[in-house]
Amino acid sequence: MRFLARLASHGRKPAVVTDAGELDYEALLGLVGARHDELAAAGIGPTSVVGLEIEDEVEHLVFSLALFAAGASHMTLATHDPVAVKQMLAARSGMTHHVASGQVTARGGDGPAQPPPEGVVYLKTSGTTGDMNIVAFTETQIGEQSGRHPEYAGERLLRLASIEHNNSTRHRLYCAFMGGVNVFRPHGEFDVADFCRRHAVTCLDISRMHASDLANRGGIGRFEGVKLRTGGSAIPIDVRRAIEQRVTPLLFVRYASTESGAIAMAGPGEHDEDESVGRPLPGVELEVVDADNRPVPPGTTGRIRLRAAGMARGYLGGGEQSAARFRDGWFWPGDVGLLRSDGRLVVQGRQDDMMILNGLNIFPSEIERVLERHPAVSVAAALPLASTVHGQIPVAAVELRPGAQVTARELQDYARGQLALRAPRKVLVLDALPRNSQGKILRREIASAFQKALPRT
C-alpha cells in the first residue's frame, strides 16, 4: 500500500501532538496535499531529488510525506550539519531542488539515473568510523520495515532526537505508517518527565547519551507507564540496571542499522551480564558465520549477517562498500557476535574495531565495560592504534561524571587489575568525548587525539 493511502486508512485518529496543539490523520493529510500542490507547481516529480533543510519537525514530516506523494526522492540536509557535508550530500545524490523555510529553489542537479517507481527517502550512514554512505528506501521498503514495529499502532511516541536525524526520520515515518501518534518535543530545555505526563507519551525513544543522562539524574515514578527505548551503540548492563532502578523498569534495547532498520530487541526481563540485544525480530533472518560463511554453533563468536524485508540492496553509487556489505542476498553490518542457545543475540563489537595485540583478540566493548564500572567514569571509548612492534595496542578515552576526579594512571591501573593483558596501554581523560549530532562517539577524532599524545611504538 502506498504511504499516503495507508495514512488515509487511519481516518480521524490523532496523528501529531505538540505543545501548540494536535492534528488527526485527516488534517495531517490536508497539509500534505497543500504542500504537494506547491511542489508540483515548482516542477517536482519522479525525476527530482529534493534536499529538505527544515528544522521545524512537523513541517519537516509534512514535506517528507508530500514528496512521497510526488514520487520524488528526498534527503535531509540537517540544519546542524556543516556546509561541506550538505554540499557533499547534494553532489552525490544529484540534488535538483532545495527546500528551506517553505521556499523551493532549483539546484540544477542531474536527478536519479532512472526515475523510481515510487517516492524514495535517502538516509546517510553515521560516518563515525569511516566515510559516509547513502542508502535509498522506497515507500514500500519503509512500510516493510514498519511491520517490525506493530506496537506503534497504539503508541504515543516521543523522540528526543530531532526528525533531522536519520533514526528519527525513519521512526517518525514508521509511527505514521502504523497509525500511531507522533509527539514532538518543544524547542529548548524542558522537563522530559513532565512533558511525557502532559501528553500521555507511552514510548520515549532516546540515544545512549540521553539514556545515561536520565539514569544519572534518576526520576523513578516520574516515568510511570512509559517505555524507554534506546540503542545506536552498546548499552552496558550497568547503564541498563541504572535505568531500570532509577527511571523505569520498562526498558527496551534495540540493535539496528541504517541499512536494514531494526534487527533485534531486548525487553524487560531480558537484560543480563551478556548485554544481549534480544532475539531477532519477526521477519529478520540472522546468522552468525565463520570465515568460510558457514553458520557456527550457538555460543560461538562469528560475523553477523542478516536479511529482512525492506532492507537496502546497496549504497548510492555502489562501489567497494556495496560489494563488501551486500553479498549473496545478505547484509553484513560489520559486527561480530554470537547467538546464545536461547536464541538471543550478543553483539561483541565491530569487526574492524577488533584489536590484535601480539595475537590476542580484544574487543573495545571489553575495555569499555570495565572502565564504565569505575564510579568516576560516565562513558568510555576504546580503540586500537597501529604499532610497528605489537601490531595493535588498545587505548581508551573517558568522560568523567560531573564533579568526579580521577587520574588517567588510576584508571589504567584499575583496568589492568581486571583485564590483565587486555587492559588499555594508555587512557586519556577528556572533558567530553567527541560526538556527532546523534550522540554517537566519533572514534576517528579520538584516534587523532591519541596520535598526537603518543610516541610511535
Tab-separated table of C-alpha atoms in Angstrom:
chain	number	residue	atom	x	y	z
A	1	MET	CA	0.000	0.000	0.000
A	2	ARG	CA	1.337	3.431	-0.912
A	3	PHE	CA	2.254	5.562	2.076
A	4	LEU	CA	-0.471	8.186	1.871
A	5	ALA	CA	-3.169	5.583	1.233
A	6	ARG	CA	-2.045	3.876	4.422
A	7	LEU	CA	-2.255	7.164	6.335
A	8	ALA	CA	-5.736	7.819	4.930
A	9	SER	CA	-6.866	4.473	6.358
A	10	HIS	CA	-6.246	5.825	9.871
A	11	GLY	CA	-9.161	8.264	9.494
A	12	ARG	CA	-9.631	10.712	12.369
A	13	LYS	CA	-7.167	9.069	14.752
A	14	PRO	CA	-4.714	11.524	16.350
A	15	ALA	CA	-1.518	11.789	14.303
A	16	VAL	CA	0.629	14.653	15.601
A	17	VAL	CA	0.877	16.243	19.041
A	18	THR	CA	2.885	19.300	20.129
A	19	ASP	CA	2.573	21.849	22.897
A	20	ALA	CA	0.755	24.012	20.352
A	21	GLY	CA	-1.989	21.501	19.616
A	22	GLU	CA	-2.999	18.266	17.894
A	23	LEU	CA	-3.635	17.066	14.328
A	24	ASP	CA	-5.561	13.967	13.325
A	25	TYR	CA	-4.632	11.980	10.218
A	26	GLU	CA	-7.275	13.676	8.109
A	27	ALA	CA	-5.921	17.121	8.991
A	28	LEU	CA	-2.338	15.954	8.502
A	29	LEU	CA	-3.157	14.698	5.019
A	30	GLY	CA	-4.783	18.054	4.242
A	31	LEU	CA	-1.469	19.799	4.997
A	32	VAL	CA	0.401	17.185	2.951
A	33	GLY	CA	-1.905	17.780	-0.017
A	34	ALA	CA	-1.326	21.546	0.107
A	35	ARG	CA	2.444	21.070	0.173
A	36	HIS	CA	2.220	18.545	-2.648
A	37	ASP	CA	0.459	21.123	-4.830
A	38	GLU	CA	3.219	23.649	-4.092
A	39	LEU	CA	5.905	21.108	-5.004
A	40	ALA	CA	4.097	20.157	-8.221
A	41	ALA	CA	3.867	23.846	-9.174
A	42	ALA	CA	7.661	24.032	-8.760
A	43	GLY	CA	8.091	21.142	-11.203
A	44	ILE	CA	8.972	18.496	-8.619
A	45	GLY	CA	8.135	14.898	-9.567
A	46	PRO	CA	9.704	11.444	-10.059
A	47	THR	CA	12.809	12.879	-11.779
A	48	SER	CA	13.550	15.178	-8.819
A	49	VAL	CA	15.883	14.815	-5.830
A	50	VAL	CA	14.978	17.284	-3.092
A	51	GLY	CA	17.027	18.373	-0.092
A	52	LEU	CA	14.957	19.238	2.993
A	53	GLU	CA	16.565	21.815	5.268
A	54	ILE	CA	13.665	22.300	7.685
A	55	GLU	CA	14.218	22.412	11.431
A	56	ASP	CA	10.528	22.511	12.417
A	57	GLU	CA	9.702	18.848	12.950
A	58	VAL	CA	6.035	18.885	11.986
A	59	GLU	CA	6.734	20.886	8.817
A	60	HIS	CA	9.603	18.504	8.006
A	61	LEU	CA	7.289	15.490	8.317
A	62	VAL	CA	4.628	17.161	6.164
A	63	PHE	CA	7.111	17.931	3.386
A	64	SER	CA	8.575	14.426	3.548
A	65	LEU	CA	5.123	12.884	3.087
A	66	ALA	CA	4.312	15.367	0.283
A	67	LEU	CA	7.473	14.330	-1.541
A	68	PHE	CA	6.457	10.669	-1.254
A	69	ALA	CA	3.131	11.680	-2.818
A	70	ALA	CA	5.003	13.431	-5.642
A	71	GLY	CA	7.015	10.277	-6.370
A	72	ALA	CA	10.229	12.268	-5.800
A	73	SER	CA	13.419	11.297	-3.995
A	74	HIS	CA	14.359	13.344	-0.951
A	75	MET	CA	17.030	13.681	1.698
A	76	THR	CA	17.501	15.685	4.872
A	77	LEU	CA	20.107	18.428	4.817
A	78	ALA	CA	20.226	18.879	8.574
A	79	THR	CA	20.405	22.469	9.775
A	80	HIS	CA	23.076	21.390	12.289
A	81	ASP	CA	25.350	19.796	9.647
A	82	PRO	CA	28.424	21.656	8.350
A	83	VAL	CA	28.034	23.320	4.952
A	84	ALA	CA	30.650	20.962	3.478
A	85	VAL	CA	28.552	17.914	4.453
A	86	LYS	CA	25.426	19.381	2.855
A	87	GLN	CA	27.343	20.160	-0.339
A	88	MET	CA	28.728	16.618	-0.443
A	89	LEU	CA	25.263	15.087	0.002
A	90	ALA	CA	23.792	17.343	-2.669
A	91	ALA	CA	26.524	16.424	-5.138
A	92	ARG	CA	26.419	12.664	-4.503
A	93	SER	CA	22.626	12.470	-4.756
A	94	GLY	CA	22.345	14.672	-7.871
A	95	MET	CA	20.074	17.032	-5.944
A	96	THR	CA	17.746	19.004	-8.218
A	97	HIS	CA	15.870	21.128	-5.648
A	98	HIS	CA	16.316	22.545	-2.177
A	99	VAL	CA	13.517	23.305	0.306
A	100	ALA	CA	14.143	25.614	3.267
A	101	SER	CA	11.657	27.737	5.232
A	102	GLY	CA	8.910	26.670	2.835
A	103	GLN	CA	10.788	28.041	-0.178
A	104	VAL	CA	11.646	25.760	-3.114
A	105	THR	CA	14.857	26.518	-5.008
A	106	ALA	CA	16.154	24.731	-8.114
A	107	ARG	CA	19.730	23.460	-7.789
A	108	GLY	CA	20.361	22.126	-11.280
A	109	GLY	CA	21.463	18.613	-10.306
A	110	ASP	CA	21.079	15.594	-12.575
A	111	GLY	CA	18.432	13.777	-10.520
A	112	PRO	CA	18.155	9.970	-10.404
A	113	ALA	CA	19.724	7.953	-13.217
A	114	GLN	CA	16.354	6.248	-13.597
A	115	PRO	CA	13.109	7.659	-12.132
A	116	PRO	CA	11.963	5.467	-9.211
A	117	PRO	CA	8.580	3.700	-9.370
A	118	GLU	CA	7.504	5.440	-6.164
A	119	GLY	CA	8.704	8.003	-3.634
A	120	VAL	CA	12.156	7.476	-2.138
A	121	VAL	CA	13.858	8.709	1.029
A	122	TYR	CA	17.664	8.821	1.190
A	123	LEU	CA	19.330	8.175	4.552
A	124	LYS	CA	23.009	8.656	5.272
A	125	THR	CA	25.086	6.372	7.479
A	126	SER	CA	26.563	7.930	10.600
A	127	GLY	CA	30.149	8.189	9.352
A	128	THR	CA	31.543	7.788	12.893
A	129	THR	CA	34.260	5.322	11.880
A	130	GLY	CA	34.647	5.842	8.137
A	131	ASP	CA	33.274	7.532	5.044
A	132	MET	CA	29.579	8.385	4.970
A	133	ASN	CA	27.389	6.255	2.709
A	134	ILE	CA	23.873	6.913	1.393
A	135	VAL	CA	21.068	4.345	1.166
A	136	ALA	CA	17.755	4.733	-0.655
A	137	PHE	CA	14.431	3.361	0.607
A	138	THR	CA	11.178	3.384	-1.327
A	139	GLU	CA	7.784	3.920	0.286
A	140	THR	CA	7.248	0.166	0.099
A	141	GLN	CA	10.520	-0.596	1.884
A	142	ILE	CA	9.741	1.867	4.682
A	143	GLY	CA	6.348	0.190	5.026
A	144	GLU	CA	8.010	-3.237	5.233
A	145	GLN	CA	10.383	-2.007	7.936
A	146	SER	CA	7.415	-0.503	9.796
A	147	GLY	CA	5.965	-4.006	10.057
A	148	ARG	CA	8.676	-4.852	12.585
A	149	HIS	CA	7.116	-2.256	14.904
A	150	PRO	CA	3.468	-3.368	15.297
A	151	GLU	CA	3.466	-1.739	18.745
A	152	TYR	CA	3.484	1.701	17.094
A	153	ALA	CA	-0.189	1.253	16.194
A	154	GLY	CA	-1.061	2.026	19.808
A	155	GLU	CA	1.884	4.200	20.858
A	156	ARG	CA	2.308	7.889	21.537
A	157	LEU	CA	5.967	8.248	20.508
A	158	LEU	CA	8.383	10.917	21.711
A	159	ARG	CA	11.920	11.042	20.380
A	160	LEU	CA	14.397	13.480	21.902
A	161	ALA	CA	16.498	13.494	18.727
A	162	SER	CA	15.102	15.773	16.012
A	163	ILE	CA	13.489	14.418	12.855
A	164	GLU	CA	16.554	15.791	11.067
A	165	HIS	CA	18.438	12.750	12.372
A	166	ASN	CA	18.300	9.539	10.320
A	167	ASN	CA	16.861	7.333	13.032
A	168	SER	CA	14.185	9.849	13.924
A	169	THR	CA	13.270	10.296	10.259
A	170	ARG	CA	12.517	6.625	9.814
A	171	HIS	CA	10.808	6.080	13.180
A	172	ARG	CA	8.534	9.084	12.645
A	173	LEU	CA	7.566	7.511	9.312
A	174	TYR	CA	7.105	4.079	10.933
A	175	CYS	CA	4.819	5.582	13.558
A	176	ALA	CA	2.717	7.364	10.926
A	177	PHE	CA	2.518	4.255	8.739
A	178	MET	CA	1.288	2.129	11.651
A	179	GLY	CA	-1.241	4.743	12.782
A	180	GLY	CA	0.484	5.823	15.990
A	181	VAL	CA	0.805	9.315	17.441
A	182	ASN	CA	3.971	11.307	16.765
A	183	VAL	CA	4.598	13.536	19.782
A	184	PHE	CA	7.137	16.298	19.093
A	185	ARG	CA	9.252	17.946	21.756
A	186	PRO	CA	9.302	21.713	22.344
A	187	HIS	CA	12.314	23.855	21.469
A	188	GLY	CA	14.993	24.361	24.099
A	189	GLU	CA	15.290	22.810	27.546
A	190	PHE	CA	12.226	21.131	29.016
A	191	ASP	CA	11.241	18.685	31.741
A	192	VAL	CA	11.019	15.371	29.860
A	193	ALA	CA	9.025	13.536	32.539
A	194	ASP	CA	6.508	16.368	32.869
A	195	PHE	CA	6.151	16.604	29.069
A	196	CYS	CA	5.537	12.840	28.868
A	197	ARG	CA	2.850	13.112	31.544
A	198	ARG	CA	1.079	16.099	29.951
A	199	HIS	CA	0.910	14.469	26.515
A	200	ALA	CA	0.325	10.864	27.668
A	201	VAL	CA	3.544	9.655	25.996
A	202	THR	CA	3.757	5.850	26.062
A	203	CYS	CA	7.167	5.391	24.391
A	204	LEU	CA	10.266	7.549	24.885
A	205	ASP	CA	12.998	6.785	22.334
A	206	ILE	CA	16.418	8.181	23.228
A	207	SER	CA	20.120	7.798	22.422
A	208	ARG	CA	22.671	6.097	24.670
A	209	MET	CA	23.903	9.549	25.717
A	210	HIS	CA	20.399	10.643	26.765
A	211	ALA	CA	19.837	7.284	28.496
A	212	SER	CA	22.978	7.673	30.615
A	213	ASP	CA	21.961	11.229	31.477
A	214	LEU	CA	18.483	10.150	32.603
A	215	ALA	CA	19.985	7.319	34.661
A	216	ASN	CA	22.356	9.741	36.386
A	217	ARG	CA	19.518	12.131	37.255
A	218	GLY	CA	17.027	9.453	38.262
A	219	GLY	CA	13.317	10.161	38.441
A	220	ILE	CA	11.730	6.836	39.322
A	221	GLY	CA	7.966	7.243	39.421
A	222	ARG	CA	8.011	10.244	37.100
A	223	PHE	CA	8.062	7.961	34.038
A	224	GLU	CA	5.430	5.531	35.266
A	225	GLY	CA	3.984	3.520	32.387
A	226	VAL	CA	6.446	4.967	29.835
A	227	LYS	CA	8.500	2.535	27.772
A	228	LEU	CA	12.081	3.722	27.373
A	229	ARG	CA	13.748	2.517	24.195
A	230	THR	CA	17.381	3.101	23.349
A	231	GLY	CA	20.122	1.820	21.055
A	232	GLY	CA	22.510	3.097	18.403
A	233	SER	CA	25.514	1.923	20.401
A	234	ALA	CA	26.231	-0.705	23.043
A	235	ILE	CA	24.254	-0.236	26.267
A	236	PRO	CA	26.286	-1.675	29.174
A	237	ILE	CA	24.490	-3.704	31.814
A	238	ASP	CA	25.314	-1.119	34.493
A	239	VAL	CA	23.531	1.571	32.460
A	240	ARG	CA	20.567	-0.753	31.873
A	241	ARG	CA	20.260	-1.529	35.583
A	242	ALA	CA	20.551	2.142	36.500
A	243	ILE	CA	17.705	2.957	34.108
A	244	GLU	CA	15.530	0.133	35.444
A	245	GLN	CA	16.170	1.135	39.059
A	246	ARG	CA	16.190	4.929	38.729
A	247	VAL	CA	13.983	5.752	35.713
A	248	THR	CA	11.617	2.986	34.548
A	249	PRO	CA	11.570	-0.832	34.555
A	250	LEU	CA	10.119	-0.747	31.017
A	251	LEU	CA	13.494	-0.702	29.226
A	252	PHE	CA	13.971	-1.847	25.627
A	253	VAL	CA	17.415	-2.029	23.987
A	254	ARG	CA	17.413	-2.119	20.198
A	255	TYR	CA	20.008	-3.411	17.739
A	256	ALA	CA	19.579	-1.861	14.303
A	257	SER	CA	21.382	-0.475	11.279
A	258	THR	CA	20.679	2.317	8.826
A	259	GLU	CA	20.767	-0.230	6.022
A	260	SER	CA	18.176	-2.630	7.471
A	261	GLY	CA	16.167	-0.919	10.180
A	262	ALA	CA	15.528	-2.754	13.476
A	263	ILE	CA	17.182	-6.163	13.802
A	264	ALA	CA	16.672	-7.325	17.398
A	265	MET	CA	15.210	-6.017	20.657
A	266	ALA	CA	15.781	-6.880	24.326
A	267	GLY	CA	12.863	-6.010	26.577
A	268	PRO	CA	12.118	-6.082	30.315
A	269	GLY	CA	13.454	-9.229	31.956
A	270	GLU	CA	15.984	-9.820	29.161
A	271	HIS	CA	18.864	-7.640	30.393
A	272	ASP	CA	21.756	-9.688	31.749
A	273	GLU	CA	25.533	-9.737	32.123
A	274	ASP	CA	25.960	-10.762	28.471
A	275	GLU	CA	24.335	-7.454	27.452
A	276	SER	CA	22.174	-9.306	24.958
A	277	VAL	CA	20.170	-7.285	22.426
A	278	GLY	CA	17.407	-9.903	22.447
A	279	ARG	CA	16.113	-12.230	19.774
A	280	PRO	CA	15.940	-11.214	16.099
A	281	LEU	CA	12.615	-9.546	15.366
A	282	PRO	CA	9.950	-11.376	13.332
A	283	GLY	CA	10.816	-11.160	9.652
A	284	VAL	CA	14.569	-10.892	10.288
A	285	GLU	CA	16.718	-13.864	9.303
A	286	LEU	CA	20.038	-13.617	11.143
A	287	GLU	CA	23.077	-15.881	11.146
A	288	VAL	CA	26.484	-15.881	12.813
A	289	VAL	CA	29.053	-17.379	10.452
A	290	ASP	CA	32.725	-18.305	10.349
A	291	ALA	CA	35.419	-17.177	7.908
A	292	ASP	CA	34.000	-19.555	5.272
A	293	ASN	CA	30.475	-18.145	5.709
A	294	ARG	CA	29.206	-21.273	7.439
A	295	PRO	CA	26.805	-20.884	10.394
A	296	VAL	CA	28.537	-21.548	13.709
A	297	PRO	CA	27.083	-23.422	16.726
A	298	PRO	CA	25.243	-21.451	19.460
A	299	GLY	CA	27.646	-19.627	21.785
A	300	THR	CA	30.363	-19.380	19.126
A	301	THR	CA	31.676	-15.997	18.058
A	302	GLY	CA	31.489	-15.134	14.366
A	303	ARG	CA	30.438	-12.488	11.868
A	304	ILE	CA	26.813	-11.365	11.818
A	305	ARG	CA	24.807	-11.357	8.594
A	306	LEU	CA	21.092	-10.849	8.035
A	307	ARG	CA	18.315	-10.361	5.544
A	308	ALA	CA	14.917	-8.843	6.055
A	309	ALA	CA	12.072	-7.275	4.128
A	310	GLY	CA	12.689	-3.634	3.372
A	311	MET	CA	16.463	-3.685	3.779
A	312	ALA	CA	18.680	-1.774	1.363
A	313	ARG	CA	20.314	-3.568	-1.561
A	314	GLY	CA	23.404	-1.391	-1.773
A	315	TYR	CA	24.728	2.118	-1.357
A	316	LEU	CA	24.006	5.002	-3.661
A	317	GLY	CA	26.720	4.921	-6.296
A	318	GLY	CA	27.690	1.325	-5.441
A	319	GLY	CA	31.444	0.834	-5.148
A	320	GLU	CA	33.587	-1.332	-2.906
A	321	GLN	CA	31.469	-0.722	0.200
A	322	SER	CA	28.357	-2.058	-1.526
A	323	ALA	CA	30.222	-5.128	-2.754
A	324	ALA	CA	31.623	-5.817	0.726
A	325	ARG	CA	28.467	-5.268	2.778
A	326	PHE	CA	25.754	-6.592	0.424
A	327	ARG	CA	26.631	-10.116	-0.763
A	328	ASP	CA	24.588	-13.110	-1.882
A	329	GLY	CA	21.328	-11.543	-0.708
A	330	TRP	CA	22.696	-10.875	2.796
A	331	PHE	CA	23.621	-7.636	4.521
A	332	TRP	CA	26.815	-7.758	6.569
A	333	PRO	CA	26.692	-4.965	9.185
A	334	GLY	CA	30.367	-5.454	10.057
A	335	ASP	CA	29.617	-6.663	13.595
A	336	VAL	CA	30.942	-9.674	15.454
A	337	GLY	CA	28.834	-11.579	17.954
A	338	LEU	CA	27.186	-14.819	18.975
A	339	LEU	CA	23.741	-16.367	19.209
A	340	ARG	CA	23.088	-17.978	22.577
A	341	SER	CA	21.284	-21.299	22.894
A	342	ASP	CA	18.134	-19.365	23.898
A	343	GLY	CA	18.234	-17.512	20.558
A	344	ARG	CA	19.319	-14.155	21.985
A	345	LEU	CA	21.979	-12.178	20.166
A	346	VAL	CA	25.097	-10.816	21.859
A	347	VAL	CA	26.917	-8.179	19.802
A	348	GLN	CA	30.568	-8.088	20.813
A	349	GLY	CA	31.756	-5.234	18.630
A	350	ARG	CA	32.711	-4.073	15.184
A	351	GLN	CA	34.794	-6.489	13.142
A	352	ASP	CA	37.036	-3.621	12.034
A	353	ASP	CA	37.422	-2.456	15.657
A	354	MET	CA	38.706	-5.771	16.991
A	355	MET	CA	42.289	-5.329	18.144
A	356	ILE	CA	45.004	-7.931	17.749
A	357	LEU	CA	47.761	-7.396	20.326
A	358	ASN	CA	50.571	-9.876	19.772
A	359	GLY	CA	47.999	-12.398	18.513
A	360	LEU	CA	45.494	-11.688	21.323
A	361	ASN	CA	41.998	-10.672	20.110
A	362	ILE	CA	40.491	-7.792	22.111
A	363	PHE	CA	37.123	-6.116	21.574
A	364	PRO	CA	36.634	-2.457	22.554
A	365	SER	CA	33.475	-3.399	24.489
A	366	GLU	CA	35.556	-5.488	26.921
A	367	ILE	CA	37.565	-2.426	27.905
A	368	GLU	CA	34.641	-0.003	27.842
A	369	ARG	CA	32.533	-2.239	30.096
A	370	VAL	CA	35.255	-2.303	32.783
A	371	LEU	CA	36.100	1.412	32.661
A	372	GLU	CA	32.433	2.418	32.839
A	373	ARG	CA	32.112	0.457	36.075
A	374	HIS	CA	34.551	2.835	37.728
A	375	PRO	CA	32.485	5.254	39.848
A	376	ALA	CA	34.169	8.304	38.303
A	377	VAL	CA	33.580	7.338	34.664
A	378	SER	CA	30.472	8.289	32.723
A	379	VAL	CA	31.373	6.991	29.246
A	380	ALA	CA	34.417	5.223	27.781
A	381	ALA	CA	35.537	4.584	24.211
A	382	ALA	CA	38.250	2.041	23.425
A	383	LEU	CA	40.018	1.647	20.095
A	384	PRO	CA	43.182	0.196	18.551
A	385	LEU	CA	46.243	2.137	17.499
A	386	ALA	CA	48.714	0.717	14.977
A	387	SER	CA	52.061	-0.384	16.423
A	388	THR	CA	55.140	-1.445	14.489
A	389	VAL	CA	56.132	-3.705	17.399
A	390	HIS	CA	52.863	-5.163	18.666
A	391	GLY	CA	50.601	-4.933	15.622
A	392	GLN	CA	47.934	-3.007	17.539
A	393	ILE	CA	47.727	-1.589	21.031
A	394	PRO	CA	44.471	-0.969	22.922
A	395	VAL	CA	43.834	2.546	24.227
A	396	ALA	CA	40.803	4.262	25.729
A	397	ALA	CA	39.392	7.721	26.287
A	398	VAL	CA	36.922	8.502	29.056
A	399	GLU	CA	34.472	11.221	30.023
A	400	LEU	CA	34.005	11.623	33.765
A	401	ARG	CA	30.828	12.070	35.754
A	402	PRO	CA	30.086	15.634	36.846
A	403	GLY	CA	32.314	16.576	39.792
A	404	ALA	CA	34.313	13.317	39.670
A	405	GLN	CA	38.095	13.304	39.883
A	406	VAL	CA	40.448	10.517	38.885
A	407	THR	CA	43.773	10.371	37.059
A	408	ALA	CA	44.483	8.528	33.833
A	409	ARG	CA	47.063	6.419	35.669
A	410	GLU	CA	44.494	5.376	38.296
A	411	LEU	CA	42.072	4.324	35.557
A	412	GLN	CA	44.785	2.420	33.736
A	413	ASP	CA	45.703	0.541	36.940
A	414	TYR	CA	42.007	-0.131	37.621
A	415	ALA	CA	41.550	-1.648	34.148
A	416	ARG	CA	44.745	-3.672	34.394
A	417	GLY	CA	43.551	-5.223	37.646
A	418	GLN	CA	40.527	-6.667	35.856
A	419	LEU	CA	41.691	-7.129	32.273
A	420	ALA	CA	45.397	-8.013	32.601
A	421	LEU	CA	46.878	-8.094	29.066
A	422	ARG	CA	43.595	-6.842	27.608
A	423	ALA	CA	43.841	-3.545	29.502
A	424	PRO	CA	44.406	-0.272	27.609
A	425	ARG	CA	48.045	0.770	27.382
A	426	LYS	CA	47.044	4.421	27.580
A	427	VAL	CA	43.997	6.270	28.916
A	428	LEU	CA	43.034	9.827	28.052
A	429	VAL	CA	40.664	11.780	30.305
A	430	LEU	CA	38.702	14.236	28.144
A	431	ASP	CA	36.275	16.957	29.155
A	432	ALA	CA	33.805	15.376	26.728
A	433	LEU	CA	34.105	12.560	24.207
A	434	PRO	CA	33.606	13.882	20.661
A	435	ARG	CA	30.155	13.006	19.333
A	436	ASN	CA	28.108	13.598	16.238
A	437	SER	CA	24.722	15.290	16.365
A	438	GLN	CA	23.032	11.973	17.222
A	439	GLY	CA	25.248	11.446	20.260
A	440	LYS	CA	27.386	8.703	18.693
A	441	ILE	CA	31.044	8.806	19.686
A	442	LEU	CA	33.452	9.832	16.909
A	443	ARG	CA	36.299	7.358	17.255
A	444	ARG	CA	38.269	8.884	14.411
A	445	GLU	CA	38.650	12.112	16.395
A	446	ILE	CA	39.692	10.170	19.488
A	447	ALA	CA	42.278	8.281	17.434
A	448	SER	CA	43.680	11.615	16.203
A	449	ALA	CA	43.985	12.816	19.808
A	450	PHE	CA	45.947	9.673	20.696
A	451	GLN	CA	48.227	10.012	17.687
A	452	LYS	CA	49.203	13.452	18.940
A	453	ALA	CA	49.633	12.295	22.544
A	454	LEU	CA	51.575	9.055	21.992
A	455	PRO	CA	55.084	8.436	20.619
A	456	ARG	CA	55.423	5.945	17.770
A	457	THR	CA	55.784	2.346	19.013
